[in-house]
PDB file of C-alpha atoms (C1' of nucleotides) in Angstrom:
ATOM      1  CA  MET A   3       0.000   0.000   0.000  1.00 37.00           C
ATOM      2  CA  GLY A   4       1.038   3.314   0.207  1.00 35.00           C
ATOM      3  CA  LEU A   5       3.397   4.042  -2.141  1.00 36.00           C
ATOM      4  CA  HIS A   6       3.783   6.695  -4.501  1.00 38.00           C
ATOM      5  CA  GLN A   7       2.470   8.917  -2.052  1.00 37.00           C
ATOM      6  CA  ASP A   8       5.536  10.412  -0.971  1.00 37.00           C
ATOM      7  CA  SER A   9       3.691  13.438  -1.414  1.00 35.00           C
ATOM      8  CA  THR A  10       6.297  15.810  -1.975  1.00 35.00           C
ATOM      9  CA  SER A  11       4.203  18.124  -3.822  1.00 35.00           C
ATOM     10  CA  ASN A  12       4.854  18.892  -7.358  1.00 35.00           C
ATOM     11  CA  SER A  13       2.406  21.650  -7.432  1.00 35.00           C
ATOM     12  CA  GLY A  14       3.725  25.065  -7.811  1.00 36.00           C
ATOM     13  CA  LEU A  15       1.959  26.097  -4.733  1.00 39.00           C
ATOM     14  CA  HIS A  16       3.759  23.719  -2.547  1.00 38.00           C
ATOM     15  CA  LEU A  17       6.957  24.293  -4.283  1.00 37.00           C
ATOM     16  CA  ILE A  18       6.793  27.915  -3.435  1.00 39.00           C
ATOM     17  CA  LEU A  19       5.536  27.462  -0.004  1.00 38.00           C
ATOM     18  CA  GLY A  20       7.876  24.715   0.694  1.00 38.00           C
ATOM     19  CA  LEU A  21      10.672  27.145   0.209  1.00 35.00           C
ATOM     20  CA  ALA A  22       9.031  30.025   1.840  1.00 36.00           C
ATOM     21  CA  LEU A  23       7.653  28.304   4.809  1.00 39.00           C
ATOM     22  CA  SER A  24      10.134  25.564   5.039  1.00 35.00           C
ATOM     23  CA  THR A  25       7.522  23.565   6.686  1.00 36.00           C
ATOM     24  CA  SER A  26       8.616  20.481   8.326  1.00 35.00           C
ATOM     25  CA  THR A  27       7.018  17.468   6.993  1.00 36.00           C
ATOM     26  CA  GLN A  28       6.405  14.219   8.564  1.00 36.00           C
ATOM     27  CA  GLU A  29       6.259  12.825   5.197  1.00 35.00           C
ATOM     28  CA  ASP A  30       9.723  11.668   5.217  1.00 35.00           C
ATOM     29  CA  ASN A  31       9.111   8.659   7.209  1.00 35.00           C
ATOM     30  CA  HIS A  32       6.395   7.442   4.992  1.00 35.00           C
ATOM     31  CA  HIS A  33       8.861   5.911   2.789  1.00 35.00           C
ATOM     32  CA  THR A  34       9.712   3.569   5.460  1.00 33.00           C
ATOM     33  CA  ASN A  35       6.539   1.824   4.863  1.00 35.00           C
ATOM     34  CA  THR A  36       6.191   1.356   1.274  1.00 36.00           C
ATOM     35  CA  LEU A  37       7.626   3.303  -1.011  1.00 35.00           C
ATOM     36  CA  ARG A  38       7.052   4.176  -4.350  1.00 39.00           C
ATOM     37  CA  PRO A  39       7.689   7.688  -5.131  1.00 37.00           C
ATOM     38  CA  THR A  40       5.559   8.935  -7.863  1.00 37.00           C
ATOM     39  CA  PRO A  41       6.721  11.572 -10.097  1.00 34.00           C
ATOM     40  CA  THR A  42       3.363  12.231 -11.424  1.00 35.00           C
ATOM     41  CA  LYS A  43       0.733  12.954  -8.941  1.00 36.00           C
ATOM     42  CA  SER A  44       1.230  15.953  -6.894  1.00 36.00           C
ATOM     43  CA  HIS A  45       0.484  15.409  -3.329  1.00 36.00           C
ATOM     44  CA  SER A  46       0.726  17.888  -0.677  1.00 37.00           C
ATOM     45  CA  SER A  47       3.464  17.463   1.719  1.00 36.00           C
ATOM     46  CA  PHE A  48       1.057  16.645   4.419  1.00 35.00           C
ATOM     47  CA  THR A  49       2.636  19.116   6.519  1.00 37.00           C
ATOM     48  CA  GLU A  50       0.732  19.287   9.632  1.00 36.00           C
ATOM     49  CA  PRO A  51       1.182  22.483  11.372  1.00 36.00           C
ATOM     50  CA  GLU A  52      -1.370  21.213  13.695  1.00 35.00           C
ATOM     51  CA  PRO A  53      -3.853  18.782  12.410  1.00 33.00           C
ATOM     52  CA  SER A  54      -6.892  20.171  13.927  1.00 33.00           C
ATOM     53  CA  LEU A  55      -9.114  17.703  12.341  1.00 31.00           C
ATOM     54  CA  THR A  56     -11.479  16.400  14.808  1.00 33.00           C
ATOM     55  CA  LEU A  57     -12.350  13.306  12.996  1.00 33.00           C
ATOM     56  CA  GLY A  58     -15.665  13.246  14.493  1.00 32.00           C
ATOM     57  CA  LEU A  59     -14.653  13.290  18.039  1.00 30.00           C
ATOM     58  CA  SER A  60     -17.369  15.568  18.911  1.00 31.00           C
ATOM     59  CA  GLY A  61     -17.547  14.970  22.525  1.00 31.00           C
ATOM     60  CA  GLU A  62     -19.543  12.243  23.958  1.00 34.00           C
ATOM     61  CA  SER A  63     -22.221  12.504  21.491  1.00 35.00           C
ATOM     62  CA  TYR A  64     -20.975   9.602  19.637  1.00 35.00           C
ATOM     63  CA  ARG A  65     -23.564   7.048  19.710  1.00 37.00           C
ATOM     64  CA  GLN A  66     -22.246   3.669  19.503  1.00 38.00           C
ATOM     65  CA  GLN A  67     -24.205   3.233  16.478  1.00 37.00           C
ATOM     66  CA  GLN A  68     -21.839   1.005  14.862  1.00 37.00           C
ATOM     67  CA  VAL A  69     -23.848   0.041  11.980  1.00 35.00           C
ATOM     68  CA  VAL A  70     -21.465  -1.736   9.986  1.00 34.00           C
ATOM     69  CA  LYS A  71     -23.292  -2.087   6.885  1.00 34.00           C
ATOM     70  CA  VAL A  72     -20.490  -3.272   5.006  1.00 34.00           C
ATOM     71  CA  PRO A  73     -19.963  -1.929   1.723  1.00 34.00           C
ATOM     72  CA  LYS A  74     -19.387  -4.442  -0.749  1.00 33.00           C
ATOM     73  CA  ASN A  75     -16.899  -6.624   0.659  1.00 34.00           C
ATOM     74  CA  THR A  76     -15.496  -9.860  -0.267  1.00 33.00           C
ATOM     75  CA  GLY A  77     -15.576 -11.468   3.014  1.00 31.00           C
ATOM     76  CA  GLN A  78     -12.364 -13.117   2.270  1.00 32.00           C
ATOM     77  CA  ASN A  79     -10.512 -13.429   5.452  1.00 33.00           C
ATOM     78  CA  ASN A  80      -6.961 -12.601   5.550  1.00 33.00           C
ATOM     79  CA  LYS A  81      -4.681 -13.519   8.238  1.00 32.00           C
ATOM     80  CA  VAL A  82      -3.705 -10.712  10.383  1.00 32.00           C
ATOM     81  CA  SER A  83      -0.174 -10.209  11.271  1.00 33.00           C
ATOM     82  CA  SER A  84       0.194  -7.920  14.139  1.00 33.00           C
ATOM     83  CA  SER A  85       3.839  -8.400  14.465  1.00 35.00           C
ATOM     84  CA  GLU A  86       4.571  -5.216  12.679  1.00 37.00           C
ATOM     85  CA  ASP A  87       1.994  -3.226  14.294  1.00 39.00           C
ATOM     86  CA  PRO A  88       3.396   0.148  14.985  1.00 38.00           C
ATOM     87  CA  LEU A  89       1.175   0.602  17.906  1.00 44.00           C
ATOM     88  CA  ASP A  90       0.260  -1.691  20.593  1.00 41.00           C
ATOM     89  CA  PHE A  91      -3.253  -1.043  21.627  1.00 38.00           C
ATOM     90  CA  SER A  92      -4.000  -4.516  22.519  1.00 37.00           C
ATOM     91  CA  THR A  93      -6.424  -3.418  25.111  1.00 34.00           C
ATOM     92  CA  GLN A  94      -8.478  -1.663  22.618  1.00 36.00           C
ATOM     93  CA  THR A  95     -12.096  -2.238  23.090  1.00 34.00           C
ATOM     94  CA  SER A  96     -14.650  -1.668  20.552  1.00 35.00           C
ATOM     95  CA  PRO A  97     -18.324  -1.679  20.392  1.00 33.00           C
ATOM     96  CA  HIS A  98     -18.019  -3.626  17.274  1.00 34.00           C
ATOM     97  CA  SER A  99     -18.554  -7.211  17.424  1.00 33.00           C
ATOM     98  CA  ALA A 100     -15.787  -9.183  16.047  1.00 31.00           C
ATOM     99  CA  VAL A 101     -17.709 -10.268  13.100  1.00 32.00           C
ATOM    100  CA  SER A 102     -15.844  -8.076  10.806  1.00 33.00           C
ATOM    101  CA  SER A 103     -14.247  -9.924   8.080  1.00 33.00           C
ATOM    102  CA  PHE A 104     -11.008  -8.113   7.856  1.00 33.00           C
ATOM    103  CA  SER A 105     -11.117  -8.231   4.193  1.00 34.00           C
ATOM    104  CA  SER A 106      -7.981  -6.858   2.883  1.00 34.00           C
ATOM    105  CA  GLY A 107      -8.906  -7.538  -0.604  1.00 35.00           C
ATOM    106  CA  ARG A 108      -8.535  -5.081  -3.284  1.00 37.00           C
ATOM    107  CA  VAL A 109     -10.938  -2.306  -3.063  1.00 39.00           C
ATOM    108  CA  LYS A 110     -12.269  -2.602  -6.498  1.00 44.00           C
ATOM    109  CA  ARG A 111     -12.581  -6.248  -6.143  1.00 41.00           C
ATOM    110  CA  GLU A 112     -14.432  -5.718  -2.994  1.00 45.00           C
ATOM    111  CA  ARG A 113     -16.814  -3.498  -4.734  1.00 43.00           C
ATOM    112  CA  ASP A 114     -17.501  -5.903  -7.431  1.00 43.00           C
ATOM    113  CA  GLU A 115     -17.914  -8.898  -5.380  1.00 42.00           C
ATOM    114  CA  ASP A 116     -19.884  -8.269  -2.318  1.00 41.00           C
ATOM    115  CA  ALA A 117     -23.470  -8.195  -1.634  1.00 35.00           C
ATOM    116  CA  GLU A 118     -23.956 -11.401   0.152  1.00 37.00           C
ATOM    117  CA  ALA A 119     -21.303 -10.625   2.635  1.00 40.00           C
ATOM    118  CA  THR A 120     -23.134  -7.562   3.561  1.00 36.00           C
ATOM    119  CA  GLU A 121     -25.655  -9.155   5.754  1.00 36.00           C
ATOM    120  CA  LEU A 122     -23.109 -11.285   7.439  1.00 37.00           C
ATOM    121  CA  GLU A 123     -21.039  -8.369   8.318  1.00 40.00           C
ATOM    122  CA  ARG A 124     -23.729  -6.260   9.591  1.00 37.00           C
ATOM    123  CA  VAL A 125     -22.908  -5.961  13.153  1.00 35.00           C
ATOM    124  CA  SER A 126     -24.997  -4.935  15.974  1.00 34.00           C
ATOM    125  CA  SER A 127     -26.588  -1.727  15.497  1.00 34.00           C
ATOM    126  CA  ARG A 128     -29.322   0.257  16.742  1.00 35.00           C
ATOM    127  CA  ASN A 129     -30.393   0.575  13.194  1.00 37.00           C
ATOM    128  CA  SER A 130     -30.426  -2.996  12.424  1.00 37.00           C
ATOM    129  CA  ASP A 131     -34.136  -2.859  12.318  1.00 37.00           C
ATOM    130  CA  GLU A 132     -34.335   0.140  10.102  1.00 38.00           C
ATOM    131  CA  GLU A 133     -33.156  -1.251   6.912  1.00 38.00           C
ATOM    132  CA  GLU A 134     -34.694  -4.517   6.356  1.00 41.00           C
ATOM    133  CA  ASP A 135     -36.185  -3.391   3.175  1.00 43.00           C
ATOM    134  CA  GLY A 136     -33.385  -4.975   1.294  1.00 42.00           C
ATOM    135  CA  THR A 137     -32.152  -1.750  -0.105  1.00 44.00           C
ATOM    136  CA  THR A 138     -28.467  -1.260  -0.323  1.00 49.00           C
ATOM    137  CA  ALA A 139     -28.513   2.074   1.358  1.00 54.00           C
ATOM    138  CA  ARG A 140     -25.237   2.452   3.060  1.00 64.00           C
ATOM    139  CA  LYS A 141     -25.187   3.172   6.696  1.00 69.00           C
ATOM    140  CA  LYS A 142     -22.540   5.239   8.146  1.00 70.00           C
ATOM    141  CA  LEU A 143     -20.202   4.003  10.739  1.00 81.00           C
ATOM    142  CA  ARG A 144     -19.135   6.440  13.356  1.00 88.00           C
ATOM    143  CA  LEU A 145     -15.830   5.584  14.829  1.00 92.00           C
ATOM    144  CA  THR A 146     -15.581   5.547  18.536  1.00 92.00           C
ATOM    145  CA  LYS A 147     -13.287   7.887  20.337  1.00 90.00           C
ATOM    146  CA  GLU A 148     -10.901   5.091  20.988  1.00 91.00           C
ATOM    147  CA  GLN A 149     -10.851   4.064  17.392  1.00 93.00           C
ATOM    148  CA  SER A 150     -10.324   7.579  16.201  1.00 93.00           C
ATOM    149  CA  ALA A 151      -7.581   8.151  18.696  1.00 93.00           C
ATOM    150  CA  LEU A 152      -5.743   5.059  17.658  1.00 93.00           C
ATOM    151  CA  LEU A 153      -6.105   5.889  14.016  1.00 95.00           C
ATOM    152  CA  GLU A 154      -4.836   9.372  14.649  1.00 94.00           C
ATOM    153  CA  GLU A 155      -1.933   8.036  16.585  1.00 93.00           C
ATOM    154  CA  SER A 156      -1.102   5.689  13.795  1.00 93.00           C
ATOM    155  CA  PHE A 157      -1.464   8.417  11.238  1.00 94.00           C
ATOM    156  CA  LYS A 158       1.036  10.531  13.066  1.00 91.00           C
ATOM    157  CA  GLN A 159       3.511   7.766  12.668  1.00 90.00           C
ATOM    158  CA  HIS A 160       2.714   6.895   9.125  1.00 89.00           C
ATOM    159  CA  SER A 161       0.356   8.679   6.867  1.00 90.00           C
ATOM    160  CA  THR A 162       0.217   5.534   4.837  1.00 90.00           C
ATOM    161  CA  LEU A 163       0.092   1.962   5.902  1.00 92.00           C
ATOM    162  CA  ASN A 164       1.480  -1.118   4.389  1.00 91.00           C
ATOM    163  CA  PRO A 165      -0.829  -4.118   4.187  1.00 90.00           C
ATOM    164  CA  LYS A 166       0.420  -5.656   7.384  1.00 90.00           C
ATOM    165  CA  GLN A 167       0.079  -2.514   9.347  1.00 92.00           C
ATOM    166  CA  LYS A 168      -3.352  -2.013   7.952  1.00 93.00           C
ATOM    167  CA  GLN A 169      -4.408  -5.471   8.893  1.00 91.00           C
ATOM    168  CA  ALA A 170      -2.989  -5.184  12.335  1.00 92.00           C
ATOM    169  CA  LEU A 171      -4.629  -1.876  12.909  1.00 93.00           C
ATOM    170  CA  ALA A 172      -7.911  -3.151  11.623  1.00 93.00           C
ATOM    171  CA  LYS A 173      -7.718  -6.055  13.978  1.00 91.00           C
ATOM    172  CA  GLN A 174      -6.988  -3.877  16.934  1.00 92.00           C
ATOM    173  CA  LEU A 175      -9.825  -1.615  16.082  1.00 93.00           C
ATOM    174  CA  ASN A 176     -12.203  -4.330  15.179  1.00 91.00           C
ATOM    175  CA  LEU A 177     -12.666  -2.745  11.856  1.00 92.00           C
ATOM    176  CA  ARG A 178     -12.211  -4.038   8.403  1.00 92.00           C
ATOM    177  CA  ALA A 179      -8.982  -3.316   6.635  1.00 93.00           C
ATOM    178  CA  ARG A 180     -10.970  -1.504   4.029  1.00 93.00           C
ATOM    179  CA  GLN A 181     -12.311   0.834   6.658  1.00 93.00           C
ATOM    180  CA  VAL A 182      -8.869   1.575   7.915  1.00 95.00           C
ATOM    181  CA  GLU A 183      -7.729   2.181   4.396  1.00 95.00           C
ATOM    182  CA  VAL A 184     -10.590   4.532   3.714  1.00 95.00           C
ATOM    183  CA  TRP A 185      -9.983   6.367   6.918  1.00 95.00           C
ATOM    184  CA  PHE A 186      -6.379   6.966   5.997  1.00 96.00           C
ATOM    185  CA  GLN A 187      -7.325   8.130   2.554  1.00 95.00           C
ATOM    186  CA  ASN A 188      -9.823  10.570   3.922  1.00 95.00           C
ATOM    187  CA  ARG A 189      -7.429  11.665   6.570  1.00 95.00           C
ATOM    188  CA  ARG A 190      -4.774  12.399   4.021  1.00 95.00           C
ATOM    189  CA  ALA A 191      -7.257  14.298   1.965  1.00 94.00           C
ATOM    190  CA  ARG A 192      -8.282  16.408   4.927  1.00 92.00           C
ATOM    191  CA  THR A 193      -4.703  17.081   5.803  1.00 92.00           C
ATOM    192  CA  LYS A 194      -3.988  18.162   2.309  1.00 91.00           C
ATOM    193  CA  LEU A 195      -7.013  20.362   2.227  1.00 90.00           C
ATOM    194  CA  LYS A 196      -5.988  22.009   5.416  1.00 89.00           C
ATOM    195  CA  GLN A 197      -2.486  22.548   4.168  1.00 89.00           C
ATOM    196  CA  THR A 198      -3.878  24.057   1.011  1.00 88.00           C
ATOM    197  CA  GLU A 199      -5.856  26.511   3.060  1.00 87.00           C
ATOM    198  CA  VAL A 200      -2.755  27.444   4.974  1.00 87.00           C
ATOM    199  CA  ASP A 201      -0.860  27.876   1.744  1.00 87.00           C
ATOM    200  CA  CYS A 202      -3.625  29.988   0.388  1.00 86.00           C
ATOM    201  CA  GLU A 203      -3.458  32.291   3.362  1.00 87.00           C
ATOM    202  CA  PHE A 204       0.248  32.606   2.974  1.00 89.00           C
ATOM    203  CA  LEU A 205      -0.069  33.498  -0.680  1.00 89.00           C
ATOM    204  CA  LYS A 206      -2.663  36.096   0.149  1.00 89.00           C
ATOM    205  CA  LYS A 207      -0.257  37.714   2.511  1.00 91.00           C
ATOM    206  CA  CYS A 208       2.455  37.536  -0.093  1.00 93.00           C
ATOM    207  CA  CYS A 209       0.166  39.207  -2.549  1.00 93.00           C
ATOM    208  CA  GLU A 210      -0.683  41.953  -0.118  1.00 94.00           C
ATOM    209  CA  THR A 211       2.942  42.551   0.664  1.00 95.00           C
ATOM    210  CA  LEU A 212       3.870  42.718  -2.975  1.00 96.00           C
ATOM    211  CA  THR A 213       1.002  45.049  -3.681  1.00 96.00           C
ATOM    212  CA  ASP A 214       2.132  47.367  -0.956  1.00 96.00           C
ATOM    213  CA  GLU A 215       5.670  47.213  -2.172  1.00 96.00           C
ATOM    214  CA  ASN A 216       4.597  47.928  -5.690  1.00 96.00           C
ATOM    215  CA  ARG A 217       2.529  50.840  -4.543  1.00 96.00           C
ATOM    216  CA  ARG A 218       5.417  52.232  -2.592  1.00 96.00           C
ATOM    217  CA  LEU A 219       7.783  51.912  -5.515  1.00 96.00           C
ATOM    218  CA  GLN A 220       5.316  53.508  -7.878  1.00 96.00           C
ATOM    219  CA  LYS A 221       4.975  56.406  -5.549  1.00 96.00           C
ATOM    220  CA  GLU A 222       8.678  56.725  -5.223  1.00 95.00           C
ATOM    221  CA  LEU A 223       9.055  56.660  -8.958  1.00 95.00           C
ATOM    222  CA  GLN A 224       6.551  59.426  -9.314  1.00 94.00           C
ATOM    223  CA  GLU A 225       8.429  61.502  -6.818  1.00 94.00           C
ATOM    224  CA  LEU A 226      11.663  60.957  -8.594  1.00 93.00           C
ATOM    225  CA  ARG A 227      10.165  61.951 -11.895  1.00 92.00           C
ATOM    226  CA  ALA A 228       8.697  65.052 -10.400  1.00 91.00           C
ATOM    227  CA  LEU A 229      12.020  65.865  -8.871  1.00 89.00           C
ATOM    228  CA  LYS A 230      13.756  65.294 -12.142  1.00 85.00           C
ATOM    229  CA  LEU A 231      11.510  67.810 -13.867  1.00 85.00           C
ATOM    230  CA  SER A 232      12.137  70.393 -11.230  1.00 82.00           C
ATOM    231  CA  GLN A 233      15.872  70.000 -11.342  1.00 74.00           C
ATOM    232  CA  PRO A 234      18.352  71.369 -13.840  1.00 63.00           C
ATOM    233  CA  LEU A 235      18.855  69.169 -16.833  1.00 62.00           C
ATOM    234  CA  TYR A 236      22.292  68.245 -15.790  1.00 59.00           C
ATOM    235  CA  MET A 237      23.066  67.541 -12.250  1.00 56.00           C
ATOM    236  CA  PRO A 238      26.367  65.833 -11.653  1.00 54.00           C
ATOM    237  CA  MET A 239      26.100  62.925  -9.383  1.00 54.00           C
ATOM    238  CA  PRO A 240      28.835  61.074  -7.666  1.00 51.00           C
ATOM    239  CA  ALA A 241      29.390  58.142  -9.932  1.00 49.00           C
ATOM    240  CA  ALA A 242      29.796  55.771  -7.071  1.00 47.00           C
ATOM    241  CA  THR A 243      26.316  56.418  -5.871  1.00 47.00           C
ATOM    242  CA  LEU A 244      24.614  55.327  -9.014  1.00 49.00           C
ATOM    243  CA  THR A 245      24.014  51.918 -10.333  1.00 50.00           C
ATOM    244  CA  MET A 246      22.326  50.823 -13.460  1.00 51.00           C
ATOM    245  CA  CYS A 247      19.724  48.161 -13.594  1.00 54.00           C
ATOM    246  CA  PRO A 248      21.013  45.677 -16.148  1.00 48.00           C
ATOM    247  CA  SER A 249      17.527  44.814 -17.145  1.00 50.00           C
ATOM    248  CA  CYS A 250      15.826  48.116 -17.755  1.00 51.00           C
ATOM    249  CA  GLU A 251      18.862  50.333 -17.718  1.00 47.00           C
ATOM    250  CA  ARG A 252      17.391  52.707 -15.260  1.00 50.00           C
ATOM    251  CA  LEU A 253      19.393  54.307 -12.592  1.00 49.00           C
ATOM    252  CA  GLY A 254      19.309  52.462  -9.383  1.00 46.00           C
ATOM    253  CA  GLY A 255      20.244  53.130  -5.808  1.00 42.00           C
ATOM    254  CA  GLY A 256      23.460  54.235  -4.287  1.00 40.00           C
ATOM    255  CA  VAL A 257      26.268  52.177  -3.069  1.00 39.00           C
ATOM    256  CA  ASN A 258      24.504  50.962  -0.084  1.00 41.00           C
ATOM    257  CA  GLY A 259      21.098  51.543  -1.456  1.00 38.00           C
ATOM    258  CA  ALA A 260      20.099  53.660   1.444  1.00 38.00           C
ATOM    259  CA  VAL A 261      17.679  56.457   0.947  1.00 39.00           C
ATOM    260  CA  SER A 262      19.249  59.660   1.891  1.00 40.00           C
ATOM    261  CA  PRO A 263      17.683  63.049   2.069  1.00 39.00           C
ATOM    262  CA  LYS A 264      20.818  64.341   0.492  1.00 39.00           C
ATOM    263  CA  ASN A 265      20.492  62.098  -2.420  1.00 42.00           C
ATOM    264  CA  PRO A 266      16.990  62.106  -3.800  1.00 38.00           C
ATOM    265  CA  PHE A 267      17.960  59.717  -6.548  1.00 42.00           C
ATOM    266  CA  SER A 268      18.828  56.907  -4.337  1.00 41.00           C
ATOM    267  CA  ILE A 269      16.397  54.088  -4.054  1.00 40.00           C
ATOM    268  CA  ALA A 270      15.348  52.408  -0.939  1.00 42.00           C
ATOM    269  CA  PRO A 271      16.940  49.088  -0.327  1.00 43.00           C
ATOM    270  CA  LYS A 272      15.018  46.130  -1.413  1.00 41.00           C
ATOM    271  CA  PRO A 273      13.006  44.764   1.370  1.00 40.00           C
ATOM    272  CA  HIS A 274      14.175  41.493   2.710  1.00 41.00           C
ATOM    273  CA  PHE A 275      11.302  39.680   1.265  1.00 40.00           C
ATOM    274  CA  TYR A 276      11.433  36.537  -0.648  1.00 40.00           C
ATOM    275  CA  ASN A 277       9.654  37.092  -3.862  1.00 44.00           C
ATOM    276  CA  PRO A 278       9.194  33.890  -5.786  1.00 40.00           C
ATOM    277  CA  PHE A 279       8.071  35.811  -8.803  1.00 42.00           C
ATOM    278  CA  ALA A 280      10.990  38.124  -8.821  1.00 41.00           C
ATOM    279  CA  ASN A 281      12.886  38.760 -11.970  1.00 41.00           C
ATOM    280  CA  PRO A 282      15.819  41.035 -12.577  1.00 37.00           C
ATOM    281  CA  SER A 283      13.659  43.981 -13.409  1.00 39.00           C
ATOM    282  CA  ALA A 284      11.002  43.414 -10.873  1.00 37.00           C
ATOM    283  CA  ALA A 285      12.258  46.105  -8.634  1.00 37.00           C
ATOM    284  CA  CYS A 286      12.485  48.625 -11.403  1.00 39.00           C
TER     285      CYS A 286
ATOM    286  C1'  DC B   1      13.966  -7.914 -24.173  1.00 67.66           C
ATOM    287  C1'  DG B   2       9.872  -5.291 -24.918  1.00 67.66           C
ATOM    288  C1'  DA B   3       4.694  -5.449 -24.896  1.00 67.66           C
ATOM    289  C1'  DT B   4       0.658  -6.806 -22.494  1.00 67.66           C
ATOM    290  C1'  DT B   5      -2.173  -7.695 -18.633  1.00 67.66           C
ATOM    291  C1'  DG B   6      -3.985  -7.706 -14.148  1.00 67.66           C
ATOM    292  C1'  DG B   7      -3.484  -6.678  -9.297  1.00 67.66           C
ATOM    293  C1'  DA B   8      -2.693  -3.282  -5.882  1.00 67.66           C
ATOM    294  C1'  DG B   9      -2.572   1.222  -3.973  1.00 67.66           C
ATOM    295  C1'  DC B  10      -3.449   6.075  -4.125  1.00 67.66           C
ATOM    296  C1'  DC B  11      -5.976  10.276  -5.175  1.00 67.66           C
ATOM    297  C1'  DA B  12      -9.684  13.648  -6.489  1.00 67.66           C
ATOM    298  C1'  DG B  13     -14.205  14.060  -6.596  1.00 67.66           C
ATOM    299  C1'  DT B  14     -18.623  12.722  -5.124  1.00 67.66           C
ATOM    300  C1'  DT B  15     -22.361  10.703  -2.466  1.00 67.66           C
ATOM    301  C1'  DA B  16     -24.815   9.706   1.528  1.00 67.66           C
ATOM    302  C1'  DC B  17     -25.482   9.604   6.278  1.00 67.66           C
ATOM    303  C1'  DC B  18     -25.318  11.737  10.756  1.00 67.66           C
ATOM    304  C1'  DT B  19     -25.155  15.462  14.086  1.00 67.66           C
ATOM    305  C1'  DC B  20     -26.017  19.864  15.642  1.00 67.66           C
ATOM    306  C1'  DA B  21     -27.353  24.634  15.780  1.00 67.66           C
TER     307       DA B  21
ATOM    308  C1'  DT C   9     -40.227  19.649  15.041  1.00 67.66           C
ATOM    309  C1'  DG C  10     -38.148  20.689  10.722  1.00 67.66           C
ATOM    310  C1'  DT C  11     -34.210  22.149   8.257  1.00 67.66           C
ATOM    311  C1'  DG C  12     -29.800  23.528   6.444  1.00 67.66           C
ATOM    312  C1'  DA C  13     -24.858  23.272   7.136  1.00 67.66           C
ATOM    313  C1'  DG C  14     -20.877  20.900   8.270  1.00 67.66           C
ATOM    314  C1'  DG C  15     -18.292  16.669   9.158  1.00 67.66           C
ATOM    315  C1'  DT C  16     -16.966  12.411   7.535  1.00 67.66           C
ATOM    316  C1'  DA C  17     -17.447   7.384   6.151  1.00 67.66           C
ATOM    317  C1'  DA C  18     -17.809   5.232   1.984  1.00 67.66           C
ATOM    318  C1'  DC C  19     -17.924   4.924  -3.070  1.00 67.66           C
ATOM    319  C1'  DT C  20     -16.301   5.748  -7.932  1.00 67.66           C
ATOM    320  C1'  DG C  21     -13.290   6.323 -11.620  1.00 67.66           C
ATOM    321  C1'  DG C  22      -8.844   7.077 -13.122  1.00 67.66           C
ATOM    322  C1'  DC C  23      -3.971   6.916 -12.651  1.00 67.66           C
ATOM    323  C1'  DT C  24       0.621   4.770 -11.701  1.00 67.66           C
ATOM    324  C1'  DC C  25       3.550   1.084 -10.516  1.00 67.66           C
ATOM    325  C1'  DC C  26       4.962  -3.569 -10.547  1.00 67.66           C
ATOM    326  C1'  DA C  27       5.184  -8.439 -11.335  1.00 67.66           C
ATOM    327  C1'  DA C  28       3.869 -12.179 -14.140  1.00 67.66           C
ATOM    328  C1'  DT C  29       3.218 -13.828 -18.715  1.00 67.66           C
TER     329       DT C  29
END
DNA sequence: CGATTGGAGCCAGTTACCTCA
DNA sequence: TGTGAGGTAACTGGCTCCAAT
């Protein structure tokens, strides 16, 4: 499982932010599980400034409505190897009955096969009497606090799981491997979404900063032009104080770039601001 | 040795259910 | 009590990678 998801993002957004924010990523250890770096898909770096995702742990309101209406599942039982389990929550208790069939089978295969296993896997539920109409309406499992906590804990260690880890985790949680897999997929998606929001905020700030800077430079340019018109045509300047922009060939700042009241032609030093879009003439 | 095929895993997007204000 | 919004489990389709043929 888990492989190409090294998730070093290929997106420009993350590229930029990766440099600018130098966010630490916990991604690095994913490769310890499975590892297949993919050049193609761009995944976010799963940086988790602080995964504030609640994952449904909304207090005690969680009914133990473990309706495990199993989605199409094969029912093929796979042996569970807990030897590699990254976490030892052997005392984990779950409202689920142990009927789950830890199917580790391929998802798509699970979808195709299925059906008959559904009834077998339906575990206790307060809703067990609500859906006897034979419809295939899926019921939604709400993970218990313990289950969510363990999944979160596991996710912190590895954002992806290899088959053994998945099986072991599923066994501990009394869930099906498919459920664990889905949870991790959704969790990764939420993490990425959150990171994207953070990135978006950062870019907004960058934009604002650049806008301000641009405004300031425009104003300064106007002042310089006005000054130029009001001055004699030729005004000798100390050569050392002038520089020429190689790109637009305009006069630039002085030696140290400092703005001096004595030297109206000097340009303020460039702000110490990383501008990913900068080009040689950007400051001109 | 290269092409084909099928399994496995992941992701983005979506759907459906549940909870809560 | 009804309802809309938000959260999230689960599904779908598509993609890549890899091993077997």
